[in-house]
CSV table of C-alpha atoms in Angstrom, one decimal:
chain,number,residue,atom,x,y,z
A,1,MET,CA,2.1,-74.6,-32.4
A,2,THR,CA,4.6,-74.6,-35.3
A,3,ALA,CA,6.2,-71.1,-35.2
A,4,PRO,CA,9.8,-71.0,-36.6
A,5,ALA,CA,12.6,-70.7,-34.1
A,6,GLY,CA,14.1,-67.6,-35.7
A,7,PRO,CA,17.4,-66.1,-34.4
A,8,ALA,CA,18.6,-67.4,-31.0
A,9,LEU,CA,17.7,-65.3,-28.1
A,10,THR,CA,20.6,-64.7,-25.6
A,11,ALA,CA,19.5,-65.2,-22.0
A,12,ARG,CA,21.2,-63.2,-19.3
A,13,ILE,CA,21.6,-65.8,-16.5
A,14,PRO,CA,23.3,-64.7,-13.2
A,15,GLY,CA,26.1,-66.5,-11.6
A,16,SER,CA,25.7,-69.9,-10.0
A,17,LYS,CA,24.6,-69.9,-6.4
A,18,SER,CA,26.2,-73.2,-5.8
A,19,ILE,CA,29.6,-72.1,-7.1
A,20,THR,CA,29.4,-68.7,-5.5
A,21,ASN,CA,28.7,-69.9,-2.0
A,22,ARG,CA,31.3,-72.7,-2.2
A,23,ALA,CA,33.9,-70.3,-3.5
A,24,LEU,CA,33.1,-67.8,-0.7
A,25,LEU,CA,33.7,-70.5,1.9
A,26,LEU,CA,36.9,-71.8,0.3
A,27,ALA,CA,38.3,-68.3,-0.2
A,28,ALA,CA,37.4,-67.5,3.5
A,29,ALA,CA,39.4,-70.5,4.7
A,30,ALA,CA,42.3,-69.9,2.4
A,31,THR,CA,45.6,-68.0,2.9
A,32,GLY,CA,45.6,-64.8,0.8
A,33,THR,CA,43.0,-62.8,-1.0
A,34,SER,CA,40.8,-64.4,-3.6
A,35,ARG,CA,39.0,-62.7,-6.5
A,36,LEU,CA,35.6,-64.0,-7.4
A,37,ARG,CA,34.4,-62.6,-10.7
A,38,ALA,CA,30.7,-62.4,-11.6
A,39,PRO,CA,29.4,-63.9,-8.4
A,40,LEU,CA,25.6,-64.2,-7.9
A,41,THR,CA,24.2,-61.3,-6.0
A,42,SER,CA,20.9,-62.6,-4.5
A,43,ASP,CA,19.3,-63.2,-1.1
A,44,ASP,CA,21.1,-66.5,-0.5
A,45,THR,CA,24.6,-65.3,-1.5
A,46,LEU,CA,24.3,-62.1,0.4
A,47,ALA,CA,23.2,-64.0,3.5
A,48,PHE,CA,26.2,-66.3,3.0
A,49,ARG,CA,28.6,-63.3,2.5
A,50,THR,CA,27.2,-61.5,5.6
A,51,ALA,CA,27.6,-64.7,7.7
A,52,LEU,CA,31.3,-64.9,6.7
A,53,THR,CA,31.9,-61.3,7.7
A,54,ASP,CA,30.2,-62.0,11.0
A,55,LEU,CA,32.7,-64.9,11.3
A,56,GLY,CA,35.6,-62.4,10.9
A,57,VAL,CA,36.2,-62.8,7.2
A,58,PRO,CA,36.7,-59.6,5.2
A,59,VAL,CA,34.7,-59.6,1.9
A,60,ALA,CA,34.7,-56.5,-0.2
A,61,THR,CA,33.6,-55.4,-3.6
A,62,GLY,CA,36.5,-55.4,-6.0
A,63,PRO,CA,37.7,-52.5,-8.2
A,64,GLN,CA,36.1,-54.2,-11.2
A,65,ASP,CA,32.3,-54.3,-11.6
A,66,GLY,CA,30.8,-57.6,-10.5
A,67,GLU,CA,33.8,-58.7,-8.4
A,68,TRP,CA,34.2,-59.8,-4.8
A,69,ARG,CA,37.5,-59.9,-3.0
A,70,VAL,CA,37.7,-62.3,0.0
A,71,THR,CA,40.6,-62.0,2.4
A,72,GLY,CA,41.0,-65.5,3.8
A,73,ILE,CA,41.8,-66.1,7.4
A,74,GLY,CA,44.0,-69.2,6.7
A,75,GLY,CA,41.8,-71.7,8.6
A,76,GLY,CA,38.8,-71.8,10.8
A,77,PRO,CA,37.4,-68.7,12.6
A,78,SER,CA,38.0,-67.7,16.2
A,79,GLY,CA,36.2,-65.7,18.9
A,80,GLY,CA,32.6,-66.9,18.5
A,81,ALA,CA,29.6,-65.2,16.8
A,82,THR,CA,25.9,-65.4,16.2
A,83,ILE,CA,25.2,-66.3,12.6
A,84,ARG,CA,21.9,-65.5,10.8
A,85,CYS,CA,21.5,-67.8,7.8
A,86,ALA,CA,18.2,-66.2,6.7
A,87,ASP,CA,16.7,-68.7,4.1
A,88,ALA,CA,20.1,-70.0,2.8
A,89,GLY,CA,20.4,-73.8,3.2
A,90,THR,CA,24.0,-73.7,2.0
A,91,ALA,CA,24.9,-71.3,4.9
A,92,ALA,CA,23.2,-73.7,7.4
A,93,ARG,CA,25.0,-76.7,6.0
A,94,PHE,CA,28.4,-75.3,5.0
A,95,LEU,CA,29.3,-72.9,7.8
A,96,PRO,CA,28.9,-75.1,11.0
A,97,PRO,CA,31.7,-77.5,9.8
A,98,PHE,CA,33.9,-74.5,9.0
A,99,ALA,CA,33.2,-72.9,12.4
A,100,ALA,CA,33.9,-76.2,14.1
A,101,THR,CA,37.4,-76.3,12.8
A,102,GLY,CA,38.1,-73.0,14.6
A,103,ARG,CA,37.8,-71.8,18.2
A,104,GLY,CA,34.9,-70.2,20.0
A,105,ARG,CA,31.1,-70.5,20.5
A,106,TYR,CA,29.0,-70.1,17.3
A,107,LEU,CA,25.2,-70.0,17.2
A,108,PHE,CA,23.5,-70.6,13.8
A,109,ASP,CA,19.9,-69.7,13.2
A,110,GLY,CA,17.7,-68.8,10.3
A,111,SER,CA,14.2,-68.2,9.1
A,112,ASP,CA,11.2,-70.3,10.1
A,113,GLN,CA,11.4,-72.0,6.7
A,114,LEU,CA,15.1,-72.8,7.2
A,115,ARG,CA,14.5,-74.0,10.8
A,116,ALA,CA,12.1,-76.6,9.3
A,117,ARG,CA,14.9,-78.2,7.2
A,118,PRO,CA,16.8,-81.1,8.7
A,119,LEU,CA,20.4,-80.7,10.0
A,120,ARG,CA,20.6,-83.8,12.3
A,121,PRO,CA,22.9,-85.9,9.9
A,122,LEU,CA,25.4,-83.0,9.8
A,123,ALA,CA,25.3,-82.5,13.5
A,124,ASP,CA,25.8,-86.2,14.1
A,125,ALA,CA,28.8,-86.3,11.7
A,126,LEU,CA,30.4,-83.3,13.4
A,127,ARG,CA,30.1,-85.0,16.8
A,128,ARG,CA,31.9,-88.1,15.4
A,129,LEU,CA,34.7,-85.8,14.4
A,130,GLY,CA,35.0,-84.5,18.0
A,131,ALA,CA,32.8,-81.4,17.8
A,132,ASP,CA,30.5,-80.2,20.6
A,133,VAL,CA,27.3,-79.5,18.7
A,134,ARG,CA,23.8,-79.0,20.0
A,135,ALA,CA,20.8,-78.8,17.7
A,136,ALA,CA,17.2,-77.8,18.4
A,137,GLY,CA,14.8,-80.5,19.5
A,138,SER,CA,13.7,-81.0,15.9
A,139,GLY,CA,17.3,-81.7,14.8
A,140,GLY,CA,17.7,-78.4,12.9
A,141,LEU,CA,18.3,-74.7,13.6
A,142,PRO,CA,19.1,-73.1,16.0
A,143,LEU,CA,22.5,-75.0,16.1
A,144,LEU,CA,25.1,-74.3,18.7
A,145,VAL,CA,28.8,-75.2,18.0
A,146,ASP,CA,31.4,-74.9,20.7
A,147,ALA,CA,34.5,-75.1,18.5
A,148,ASP,CA,37.9,-76.4,19.5
A,149,GLY,CA,39.1,-77.9,16.2
A,150,LEU,CA,38.2,-81.2,14.6
A,151,ARG,CA,40.1,-84.4,14.3
A,152,GLY,CA,40.3,-86.5,11.1
A,153,GLY,CA,40.2,-90.2,10.7
A,154,GLU,CA,37.3,-92.3,9.2
A,155,LEU,CA,33.8,-91.0,8.8
A,156,ALA,CA,30.7,-92.7,7.4
A,157,VAL,CA,28.0,-90.4,6.0
A,158,ASP,CA,24.4,-91.2,4.9
A,159,GLY,CA,23.9,-89.2,1.7
A,160,ARG,CA,20.2,-89.9,1.2
A,161,HIS,CA,18.8,-86.6,2.4
A,162,SER,CA,21.1,-83.9,1.0
A,163,SER,CA,24.4,-83.7,-0.7
A,164,GLN,CA,25.0,-80.4,1.1
A,165,PHE,CA,25.8,-82.2,4.4
A,166,LEU,CA,28.7,-84.0,2.6
A,167,SER,CA,29.9,-80.9,0.8
A,168,GLY,CA,30.1,-79.0,4.1
A,169,LEU,CA,32.1,-81.7,5.7
A,170,LEU,CA,34.4,-82.1,2.7
A,171,MET,CA,35.2,-78.4,2.5
A,172,ALA,CA,36.1,-78.3,6.2
A,173,ALA,CA,38.3,-81.4,5.9
A,174,PRO,CA,41.6,-79.7,4.8
A,175,LEU,CA,41.4,-77.7,8.1
A,176,LEU,CA,41.3,-80.8,10.3
A,177,ASP,CA,44.1,-81.9,12.5
A,178,THR,CA,44.7,-85.1,10.5
A,179,PRO,CA,43.6,-86.4,7.1
A,180,LEU,CA,40.0,-87.5,6.7
A,181,THR,CA,38.5,-90.4,4.8
A,182,VAL,CA,34.8,-90.2,4.1
A,183,THR,CA,32.7,-93.1,3.1
A,184,VAL,CA,29.3,-92.1,1.7
A,185,ARG,CA,26.3,-94.3,0.9
A,186,ASP,CA,23.1,-93.7,-1.0
A,187,LEU,CA,24.3,-90.3,-2.2
A,188,VAL,CA,21.8,-88.0,-3.9
A,189,SER,CA,22.8,-85.2,-6.3
A,190,ARG,CA,26.3,-86.6,-7.0
A,191,PRO,CA,27.1,-83.8,-9.4
A,192,TYR,CA,27.1,-81.3,-6.6
A,193,ILE,CA,29.8,-83.4,-4.8
A,194,ASP,CA,31.8,-83.4,-8.0
A,195,MET,CA,31.5,-79.6,-8.1
A,196,THR,CA,32.6,-79.3,-4.5
A,197,VAL,CA,35.7,-81.5,-5.1
A,198,ALA,CA,36.6,-79.6,-8.3
A,199,LEU,CA,36.5,-76.3,-6.4
A,200,MET,CA,38.4,-77.6,-3.4
A,201,ARG,CA,41.2,-78.7,-5.8
A,202,ARG,CA,41.1,-75.3,-7.5
A,203,PHE,CA,41.9,-73.8,-4.1
A,204,GLY,CA,44.7,-76.2,-3.6
A,205,ALA,CA,43.2,-79.0,-1.5
A,206,ARG,CA,44.4,-82.6,-2.0
A,207,VAL,CA,41.3,-84.8,-2.6
A,208,THR,CA,41.2,-88.3,-4.0
A,209,GLU,CA,38.4,-90.9,-4.5
A,210,GLU,CA,40.0,-94.1,-3.5
A,211,ALA,CA,37.0,-96.1,-4.5
A,212,PRO,CA,33.4,-95.2,-5.5
A,213,GLY,CA,32.0,-93.3,-2.5
A,214,VAL,CA,35.3,-93.3,-0.6
A,215,ILE,CA,36.8,-89.8,-0.6
A,216,GLY,CA,40.2,-89.0,1.0
A,217,ILE,CA,41.1,-85.4,1.9
A,218,GLY,CA,44.6,-84.3,3.1
A,219,THR,CA,45.4,-81.5,5.5
A,220,GLY,CA,47.2,-78.3,4.6
A,221,GLY,CA,44.4,-75.8,4.1
A,222,TYR,CA,43.6,-73.7,1.0
A,223,THR,CA,45.4,-71.2,-1.1
A,224,ALA,CA,43.7,-68.1,-2.5
A,225,THR,CA,42.8,-68.0,-6.2
A,226,ASP,CA,40.9,-66.1,-8.8
A,227,LEU,CA,37.7,-67.7,-10.0
A,228,ALA,CA,35.2,-66.7,-12.7
A,229,ILE,CA,31.7,-67.9,-11.6
A,230,GLU,CA,29.7,-69.7,-14.3
A,231,PRO,CA,26.0,-68.8,-15.0
A,232,ASP,CA,23.7,-70.8,-12.8
A,233,ALA,CA,22.7,-74.0,-14.7
A,234,SER,CA,19.6,-74.5,-12.4
A,235,THR,CA,18.4,-71.0,-13.3
A,236,ALA,CA,19.2,-71.5,-16.9
A,237,SER,CA,16.7,-74.4,-17.0
A,238,TYR,CA,13.8,-72.0,-17.1
A,239,ALA,CA,15.2,-70.2,-20.2
A,240,PHE,CA,15.9,-73.6,-21.8
A,241,ALA,CA,12.4,-74.9,-21.0
A,242,ALA,CA,10.9,-71.7,-22.3
A,243,ALA,CA,12.6,-72.3,-25.6
A,244,ALA,CA,11.2,-75.8,-25.7
A,245,VAL,CA,7.6,-74.8,-25.1
A,246,THR,CA,7.6,-71.7,-27.4
A,247,GLY,CA,9.4,-73.2,-30.4
A,248,ARG,CA,12.2,-70.6,-30.1
A,249,ALA,CA,15.9,-70.8,-29.7
A,250,VAL,CA,17.6,-69.6,-26.5
A,251,THR,CA,21.4,-69.5,-25.9
A,252,VAL,CA,23.1,-69.2,-22.5
A,253,PRO,CA,26.7,-68.0,-22.9
A,254,GLY,CA,29.2,-69.3,-20.3
A,255,LEU,CA,27.6,-72.7,-19.9
A,256,GLY,CA,29.5,-75.2,-22.0
A,257,ARG,CA,30.6,-78.8,-22.0
A,258,ASP,CA,33.2,-78.2,-19.3
A,259,SER,CA,30.7,-76.8,-16.8
A,260,LEU,CA,31.1,-77.7,-13.2
A,261,GLN,CA,27.3,-77.9,-12.8
A,262,GLY,CA,25.5,-81.2,-13.2
A,263,ASP,CA,22.2,-79.3,-13.7
A,264,LEU,CA,23.3,-78.5,-17.2
A,265,GLY,CA,22.2,-82.1,-17.8
A,266,PHE,CA,18.6,-80.8,-17.9
A,267,VAL,CA,19.1,-80.0,-21.5
A,268,GLU,CA,19.4,-83.7,-22.2
A,269,VAL,CA,16.0,-84.2,-20.7
A,270,LEU,CA,14.6,-81.5,-23.0
A,271,ARG,CA,16.3,-83.4,-25.9
A,272,THR,CA,14.3,-86.5,-24.9
A,273,ALA,CA,11.2,-84.2,-24.9
A,274,GLY,CA,11.9,-83.3,-28.5
A,275,ALA,CA,14.0,-80.1,-28.3
A,276,ARG,CA,17.1,-79.6,-30.3
A,277,VAL,CA,20.2,-79.1,-28.1
A,278,ALA,CA,23.7,-77.9,-28.9
A,279,VAL,CA,26.2,-77.9,-26.1
A,280,GLY,CA,29.4,-76.1,-27.2
A,281,ALA,CA,32.7,-75.2,-25.6
A,282,ASP,CA,31.4,-71.9,-24.1
A,283,ALA,CA,27.6,-71.8,-24.6
A,284,THR,CA,24.5,-74.0,-24.8
A,285,THR,CA,21.5,-73.5,-27.1
A,286,VAL,CA,18.1,-75.1,-26.9
A,287,THR,CA,15.7,-74.8,-29.8
A,288,GLY,CA,12.1,-75.7,-29.5
A,289,THR,CA,10.4,-77.7,-32.2
A,290,GLY,CA,6.9,-76.6,-31.7
A,291,ARG,CA,5.9,-79.7,-29.8
A,292,LEU,CA,6.8,-81.2,-26.5
A,293,ARG,CA,7.1,-84.9,-26.6
A,294,GLY,CA,6.1,-87.0,-23.6
A,295,GLY,CA,5.6,-90.7,-23.0
A,296,PHE,CA,8.8,-91.2,-21.1
A,297,GLU,CA,10.1,-91.8,-17.6
A,298,VAL,CA,13.3,-90.0,-16.3
A,299,ASP,CA,15.4,-90.2,-13.2
A,300,MET,CA,16.2,-86.6,-12.1
A,301,GLY,CA,17.6,-87.5,-8.7
A,302,ALA,CA,21.0,-86.1,-9.7
A,303,ILE,CA,19.5,-82.8,-11.0
A,304,SER,CA,16.5,-82.5,-8.7
A,305,ASP,CA,16.6,-78.7,-8.6
A,306,THR,CA,15.3,-78.9,-12.2
A,307,PHE,CA,12.6,-81.5,-11.9
A,308,MET,CA,10.0,-78.7,-11.2
A,309,THR,CA,10.9,-77.1,-14.5
A,310,LEU,CA,10.0,-80.2,-16.4
A,311,ALA,CA,7.0,-81.0,-14.3
A,312,ALA,CA,5.5,-77.5,-14.7
A,313,ILE,CA,5.6,-77.7,-18.6
A,314,ALA,CA,4.7,-81.4,-18.8
A,315,PRO,CA,1.0,-80.7,-19.3
A,316,LEU,CA,1.9,-79.3,-22.7
A,317,ALA,CA,3.4,-82.6,-23.8
A,318,ASP,CA,1.6,-85.1,-26.0
A,319,ALA,CA,1.8,-88.0,-23.5
A,320,PRO,CA,2.4,-88.4,-19.7
A,321,ILE,CA,5.8,-87.8,-18.2
A,322,THR,CA,7.1,-89.5,-15.1
A,323,ILE,CA,9.9,-88.0,-13.0
A,324,ARG,CA,11.5,-90.3,-10.4
A,325,GLY,CA,14.4,-90.4,-7.9
A,326,ILE,CA,13.4,-87.1,-6.3
A,327,ALA,CA,12.3,-88.1,-2.7
A,328,HIS,CA,14.9,-85.7,-1.3
A,329,ALA,CA,13.1,-82.8,-3.0
A,330,ARG,CA,10.5,-83.1,-0.3
A,331,LEU,CA,13.1,-81.7,2.2
A,332,LYS,CA,13.9,-78.5,0.3
A,333,GLU,CA,12.4,-75.0,0.7
A,334,SER,CA,9.1,-76.8,0.5
A,335,ASP,CA,7.9,-80.3,-0.1
A,336,ARG,CA,8.5,-79.7,-3.8
A,337,ILE,CA,6.7,-82.8,-5.0
A,338,GLU,CA,3.5,-82.0,-3.3
A,339,ALA,CA,3.8,-78.3,-4.0
A,340,VAL,CA,4.1,-78.9,-7.7
A,341,ALA,CA,1.3,-81.5,-7.7
A,342,GLY,CA,-1.0,-79.2,-5.8
A,343,ASN,CA,-0.4,-76.3,-8.2
A,344,LEU,CA,-0.8,-78.5,-11.3
A,345,ALA,CA,-4.1,-79.9,-9.9
A,346,ALA,CA,-5.3,-76.3,-9.3
A,347,CYS,CA,-4.6,-75.8,-13.1
A,348,GLY,CA,-6.9,-78.8,-13.9
A,349,VAL,CA,-4.0,-81.1,-14.7
A,350,THR,CA,-4.1,-84.8,-13.7
A,351,VAL,CA,-1.1,-85.7,-11.5
A,352,GLU,CA,-0.1,-88.8,-9.6
A,353,THR,CA,2.6,-88.8,-6.9
A,354,ALA,CA,4.5,-91.3,-4.8
A,355,GLN,CA,7.3,-90.8,-2.3
A,356,ASP,CA,10.0,-90.4,-4.9
A,357,ARG,CA,8.1,-89.6,-8.1
A,358,ILE,CA,5.5,-87.6,-9.9
A,359,THR,CA,3.6,-88.3,-13.1
A,360,VAL,CA,2.0,-85.5,-15.1
A,361,HIS,CA,-0.6,-86.1,-17.7
A,362,PRO,CA,-1.2,-83.8,-20.7
A,363,GLY,CA,-4.3,-81.7,-21.0
A,364,PRO,CA,-5.7,-78.2,-21.0
A,365,VAL,CA,-4.3,-75.8,-18.4
A,366,ARG,CA,-6.9,-73.5,-16.8
A,367,PRO,CA,-6.1,-70.2,-15.1
A,368,ALA,CA,-4.9,-70.5,-11.5
A,369,ARG,CA,-3.2,-68.7,-8.7
A,370,ILE,CA,0.0,-70.6,-8.0
A,371,ARG,CA,1.0,-71.1,-4.4
A,372,CYS,CA,4.8,-70.5,-4.3
A,373,HIS,CA,5.3,-71.7,-0.7
A,374,ARG,CA,8.1,-69.0,-0.6
A,375,ASP,CA,10.0,-71.3,-2.9
A,376,HIS,CA,11.8,-69.5,-5.8
A,377,ARG,CA,11.9,-72.6,-8.0
A,378,ILE,CA,8.2,-73.1,-7.9
A,379,ALA,CA,7.7,-69.4,-8.9
A,380,MET,CA,10.1,-69.6,-11.8
A,381,ALA,CA,9.0,-73.0,-13.1
A,382,PHE,CA,5.3,-72.0,-13.3
A,383,SER,CA,6.2,-68.7,-14.9
A,384,VAL,CA,7.5,-70.8,-17.8
A,385,LEU,CA,4.1,-72.6,-18.0
A,386,GLY,CA,2.5,-69.2,-18.1
A,387,LEU,CA,4.1,-68.5,-21.4
A,388,ARG,CA,1.7,-71.0,-23.0
A,389,ALA,CA,-1.1,-71.0,-20.5
A,390,PRO,CA,-2.9,-67.7,-20.0
A,391,GLY,CA,-4.1,-66.8,-16.5
A,392,ILE,CA,-1.2,-68.3,-14.5
A,393,GLU,CA,-0.5,-66.0,-11.5
A,394,LEU,CA,1.9,-66.2,-8.6
A,395,ASP,CA,0.9,-65.5,-5.0
A,396,ASP,CA,4.5,-64.5,-4.2
A,397,PRO,CA,6.4,-63.4,-7.3
A,398,SER,CA,9.1,-61.7,-5.2
A,399,CYS,CA,10.4,-65.0,-3.8
A,400,VAL,CA,12.6,-65.3,-6.8
A,401,THR,CA,15.0,-62.9,-5.2
A,402,LYS,CA,16.5,-65.9,-3.3
A,403,THR,CA,18.5,-66.8,-6.4
A,404,PHE,CA,17.5,-64.5,-9.4
A,405,PRO,CA,16.2,-61.1,-8.4
A,406,GLY,CA,15.8,-60.1,-12.1
A,407,PHE,CA,14.0,-63.2,-13.2
A,408,HIS,CA,10.6,-61.7,-14.2
A,409,THR,CA,12.3,-58.8,-16.0
A,410,GLU,CA,14.5,-61.2,-18.0
A,411,LEU,CA,11.6,-63.5,-18.9
A,412,ARG,CA,9.6,-60.6,-20.2
A,413,ARG,CA,12.6,-59.3,-22.2
A,414,LEU,CA,13.0,-62.7,-23.8
A,415,PHE,CA,9.3,-63.4,-24.3
A,416,PRO,CA,7.5,-60.0,-24.3
A,417,ALA,CA,4.0,-61.4,-24.6
A,418,PRO,CA,2.4,-64.8,-23.6
A,419,LEU,CA,1.6,-67.0,-26.5
A,420,GLU,CA,-2.1,-66.9,-25.8
A,421,GLY,CA,-4.3,-69.5,-27.4
A,422,GLU,CA,-1.4,-71.7,-28.5
A,423,ARG,CA,-1.2,-75.2,-27.1
A,424,ARG,CA,0.8,-78.0,-28.6
């Protein structure tokens, strides 16, 4: 395939889920009314927003289109509530610490898929801060929190399984009785902690990193602010990968060099794979070269939500690609390593896996029905492969509503017809 790139296509990527849900929580805890501009409206963010209203936090649509106004309650909630988290992992990880800083009995529950995801490290950490927390026998949802405030002090956290546990604890920390110092070891997805800290500071929190992995948070709560939500960098990975495999140019406005999102680093992986990449002040453009270069190994532990994007297109490369550092991806909406490997194998692709890695070999891709496992990222990643491999079908295309309800429409707008018959 050697088609010229032509004029850059502009991808319409919705707001960041990670920023939207963090900003919702921080605005809820703040004093005053915050304005969130261009938040993501999807299953996960609507579940988070509904959970906050059930906790007594008023959230309304603003006078401007695409704006939410959050009237903060100036601390933790009171009175108790039953909170349905649906499929939203951020709700299950961020909201219990917030509730624990307040008063009352709070029961958190969610879908069967979310019940299967671990919460024990978070529950254990909350107990060490003085919370009365009871988890299900499996260590996950349903989770009962009898809240009477949290004390500060010293807290050690194991960060191997999910950075969301640490983010939830950090965001609750300014509401504690005394300052908190958190020491974290073996942290995965560090960019998400950097995002959390940056947003906490934006809402007025005092956060310092006294040494690598030692984070100090002062008390004093949060102050309302106005915040424009960036486009979602994880979601943008599909548009960027599509550019790489079709030999075209795609620009995502609003994602530039000062982005809060570590997943923008995915474009550097595409650069390694032979794409041309331009990261500007306010936009990023990826231009495909007509070939996808393989023959490399990359650690994607810090940007693991995008590893599936690379793995799904890796059969189109000219040599094997190994992705490592992703063991924690087995604990997401699905066991993502095995889900990707199984679907690639169904496409006739040779794949090797280990606990923390996957190697994908190049070769012809045969038609297959992709098992999405109700995982939005599997559906979106294999949709990109479908641009170059005719006959790729999804068993659950609607699962993309978790983070990008308009994904299929936008992909068809950017790439109206599959590039049938074209390979490398």
